[in-house]
PDB file of C-alpha atoms in Angstrom:
ATOM      1  CA  MET T  16      42.158 -61.050 117.797  1.00  0.00           C
ATOM      2  CA  GLU T  17      41.519 -64.251 118.985  1.00  0.00           C
ATOM      3  CA  LYS T  18      43.508 -64.945 122.204  1.00  0.00           C
ATOM      4  CA  THR T  19      45.474 -68.438 121.969  1.00  0.00           C
ATOM      5  CA  GLU T  20      44.555 -69.739 125.159  1.00  0.00           C
ATOM      6  CA  ASP T  21      40.903 -69.622 123.834  1.00  0.00           C
ATOM      7  CA  LYS T  22      41.557 -72.044 121.310  1.00  0.00           C
ATOM      8  CA  ILE T  23      40.866 -75.491 121.973  1.00  0.00           C
ATOM      9  CA  LEU T  24      42.295 -77.504 120.192  1.00  0.00           C
ATOM     10  CA  SER T  25      41.038 -80.864 119.156  1.00  0.00           C
ATOM     11  CA  TYR T  26      43.432 -84.073 117.589  1.00  0.00           C
ATOM     12  CA  ASP T  27      41.564 -87.408 116.117  1.00  0.00           C
ATOM     13  CA  TYR T  28      44.054 -89.685 116.709  1.00  0.00           C
ATOM     14  CA  MET T  29      44.148 -93.379 114.949  1.00  0.00           C
ATOM     15  CA  SER T  30      44.644 -94.960 118.255  1.00  0.00           C
ATOM     16  CA  ASN T  31      41.431 -93.250 119.563  1.00  0.00           C
ATOM     17  CA  LEU T  32      39.790 -95.739 116.674  1.00  0.00           C
ATOM     18  CA  TYR T  33      39.356 -99.073 116.630  1.00  0.00           C
ATOM     19  CA  PRO T  34      36.018-101.911 115.888  1.00  0.00           C
ATOM     20  CA  SER T  35      33.716-103.408 117.961  1.00  0.00           C
ATOM     21  CA  SER T  36      33.240-105.840 116.192  1.00  0.00           C
ATOM     22  CA  GLU T  37      35.454-108.645 113.735  1.00  0.00           C
ATOM     23  CA  ILE T  38      34.587-111.086 111.364  1.00  0.00           C
ATOM     24  CA  CYS T  39      36.595-114.481 110.792  1.00  0.00           C
ATOM     25  CA  ASN T  40      35.893-117.706 108.248  1.00  0.00           C
ATOM     26  CA  ILE T  41      34.348-119.255 110.952  1.00  0.00           C
ATOM     27  CA  ALA T  42      34.624-122.506 108.799  1.00  0.00           C
ATOM     28  CA  LEU T  43      38.386-122.347 108.838  1.00  0.00           C
ATOM     29  CA  LEU T  44      38.955-121.791 112.165  1.00  0.00           C
ATOM     30  CA  SER T  45      36.635-124.794 113.089  1.00  0.00           C
ATOM     31  CA  TYR T  46      38.897-127.160 110.726  1.00  0.00           C
ATOM     32  CA  THR T  47      41.902-125.581 111.730  1.00  0.00           C
ATOM     33  CA  LEU T  48      41.218-126.037 115.272  1.00  0.00           C
ATOM     34  CA  SER T  49      40.164-129.944 114.652  1.00  0.00           C
ATOM     35  CA  HIS T  50      42.520-130.599 112.333  1.00  0.00           C
ATOM     36  CA  LEU T  51      46.082-129.610 114.707  1.00  0.00           C
ATOM     37  CA  ASP T  52      48.249-132.428 113.143  1.00  0.00           C
ATOM     38  CA  GLN T  53      47.515-131.298 109.869  1.00  0.00           C
ATOM     39  CA  PHE T  54      49.384-128.015 111.078  1.00  0.00           C
ATOM     40  CA  PRO T  55      52.651-128.732 112.859  1.00  0.00           C
ATOM     41  CA  GLU T  56      54.330-125.246 112.014  1.00  0.00           C
ATOM     42  CA  MET T  57      51.209-123.166 114.011  1.00  0.00           C
ATOM     43  CA  SER T  58      52.555-121.193 117.231  1.00  0.00           C
ATOM     44  CA  PRO T  59      51.816-121.938 120.375  1.00  0.00           C
ATOM     45  CA  ALA T  60      50.176-117.788 120.494  1.00  0.00           C
ATOM     46  CA  ASP T  61      48.055-118.357 117.486  1.00  0.00           C
ATOM     47  CA  LEU T  62      46.695-121.297 118.611  1.00  0.00           C
ATOM     48  CA  SER T  63      45.800-120.331 121.706  1.00  0.00           C
ATOM     49  CA  MET T  64      44.542-116.667 120.509  1.00  0.00           C
ATOM     50  CA  MET T  65      42.729-119.272 117.573  1.00  0.00           C
ATOM     51  CA  ARG T  66      41.292-120.538 120.430  1.00  0.00           C
ATOM     52  CA  LYS T  67      39.769-117.688 122.379  1.00  0.00           C
ATOM     53  CA  ILE T  68      38.335-116.223 119.308  1.00  0.00           C
ATOM     54  CA  HIS T  69      36.518-119.874 118.220  1.00  0.00           C
ATOM     55  CA  ARG T  70      34.882-119.324 121.932  1.00  0.00           C
ATOM     56  CA  LYS T  71      33.779-116.492 120.587  1.00  0.00           C
ATOM     57  CA  ALA T  72      32.584-115.900 117.886  1.00  0.00           C
ATOM     58  CA  ASP T  73      29.059-116.652 116.082  1.00  0.00           C
ATOM     59  CA  LYS T  74      28.953-120.050 115.105  1.00  0.00           C
ATOM     60  CA  VAL T  75      27.411-118.594 111.932  1.00  0.00           C
ATOM     61  CA  THR T  76      28.815-115.871 110.974  1.00  0.00           C
ATOM     62  CA  GLY T  77      32.186-116.183 112.340  1.00  0.00           C
ATOM     63  CA  SER T  78      31.455-111.949 113.949  1.00  0.00           C
ATOM     64  CA  TYR T  79      32.925-111.787 117.839  1.00  0.00           C
ATOM     65  CA  GLU T  80      33.979-108.622 119.434  1.00  0.00           C
ATOM     66  CA  PRO T  81      37.672-107.873 119.723  1.00  0.00           C
ATOM     67  CA  GLN T  82      39.168-107.155 122.838  1.00  0.00           C
ATOM     68  CA  TYR T  83      42.055-103.833 122.757  1.00  0.00           C
ATOM     69  CA  GLU T  84      43.829-102.745 125.087  1.00  0.00           C
ATOM     70  CA  GLN T  85      45.850 -98.683 124.772  1.00  0.00           C
ATOM     71  CA  LYS T  86      49.036 -98.559 126.988  1.00  0.00           C
ATOM     72  CA  GLY T  87      50.853 -95.399 127.634  1.00  0.00           C
ATOM     73  CA  ALA T  88      51.670 -93.568 131.084  1.00  0.00           C
ATOM     74  CA  THR T  89      48.436 -91.382 130.336  1.00  0.00           C
ATOM     75  CA  LEU T  90      46.471 -94.408 128.509  1.00  0.00           C
ATOM     76  CA  GLN T  91      46.707 -92.247 125.043  1.00  0.00           C
ATOM     77  CA  GLY T  92      49.304 -94.623 123.302  1.00  0.00           C
ATOM     78  CA  ARG T  93      49.526 -97.143 121.347  1.00  0.00           C
ATOM     79  CA  VAL T  94      46.874 -99.723 121.180  1.00  0.00           C
ATOM     80  CA  PHE T  95      47.335-103.466 121.454  1.00  0.00           C
ATOM     81  CA  CYS T  96      45.148-105.840 120.190  1.00  0.00           C
ATOM     82  CA  LYS T  97      44.207-108.983 122.947  1.00  0.00           C
ATOM     83  CA  MET T  98      41.947-110.521 121.490  1.00  0.00           C
ATOM     84  CA  GLY T  99      41.130-110.425 117.713  1.00  0.00           C
ATOM     85  CA  LEU T 100      42.874-111.191 114.098  1.00  0.00           C
ATOM     86  CA  CYS T 101      45.329-108.523 115.182  1.00  0.00           C
ATOM     87  CA  ALA T 102      46.618-110.409 117.377  1.00  0.00           C
ATOM     88  CA  LEU T 103      47.824-113.086 114.572  1.00  0.00           C
ATOM     89  CA  SER T 104      50.490-114.099 112.784  1.00  0.00           C
ATOM     90  CA  ARG T 105      50.161-112.387 109.645  1.00  0.00           C
ATOM     91  CA  LYS T 106      49.777-116.232 107.893  1.00  0.00           C
ATOM     92  CA  TRP T 107      46.685-117.000 109.717  1.00  0.00           C
ATOM     93  CA  ARG T 108      45.181-113.182 110.509  1.00  0.00           C
ATOM     94  CA  ASN T 109      45.020-113.496 106.570  1.00  0.00           C
ATOM     95  CA  ALA T 110      43.680-117.119 105.963  1.00  0.00           C
ATOM     96  CA  LEU T 111      41.104-116.553 108.352  1.00  0.00           C
ATOM     97  CA  ALA T 112      39.954-112.405 107.588  1.00  0.00           C
ATOM     98  CA  PHE T 113      40.870-112.296 103.518  1.00  0.00           C
ATOM     99  CA  LYS T 114      36.491-112.600 102.628  1.00  0.00           C
ATOM    100  CA  HIS T 115      36.515-109.468 104.654  1.00  0.00           C
ATOM    101  CA  TYR T 116      39.332-107.581 104.778  1.00  0.00           C
ATOM    102  CA  LEU T 117      42.246-106.211 103.370  1.00  0.00           C
ATOM    103  CA  ASP T 118      45.416-106.701 105.756  1.00  0.00           C
ATOM    104  CA  VAL T 119      48.350-103.756 105.585  1.00  0.00           C
ATOM    105  CA  ASP T 120      51.299-104.183 107.884  1.00  0.00           C
ATOM    106  CA  MET T 121      53.401-101.136 108.528  1.00  0.00           C
ATOM    107  CA  VAL T 122      56.854-100.883 109.968  1.00  0.00           C
ATOM    108  CA  ASN T 123      57.315 -97.174 112.146  1.00  0.00           C
ATOM    109  CA  ALA T 124      54.193 -96.306 110.428  1.00  0.00           C
ATOM    110  CA  ALA T 125      53.323 -92.488 111.630  1.00  0.00           C
ATOM    111  CA  TYR T 126      50.083 -89.798 111.181  1.00  0.00           C
TER     112      TYR T 126
END
């Protein structure tokens, strides 16, 4: 019989997985930032994040490296997006990512 202390349990938490790159519609992002008067409803947080993404993104492909931060006492808690599409509101995230991603918003999701 095996001793329970000899068994090492390994968990693959989804919070340990996050993308190393993202792609956005760089043409739409550039247009939006150069015509801000046409989007008066844009929040200051969205505007700030869109400017950060625009600075980091490749101007041809729209590819960039997002930044994530893991929270919690042991740094094994929820992963938050510091810079990337996930930090935008649903409206702008969907507009900038519709060609490359399927956006699924979950409330109180558990795995």
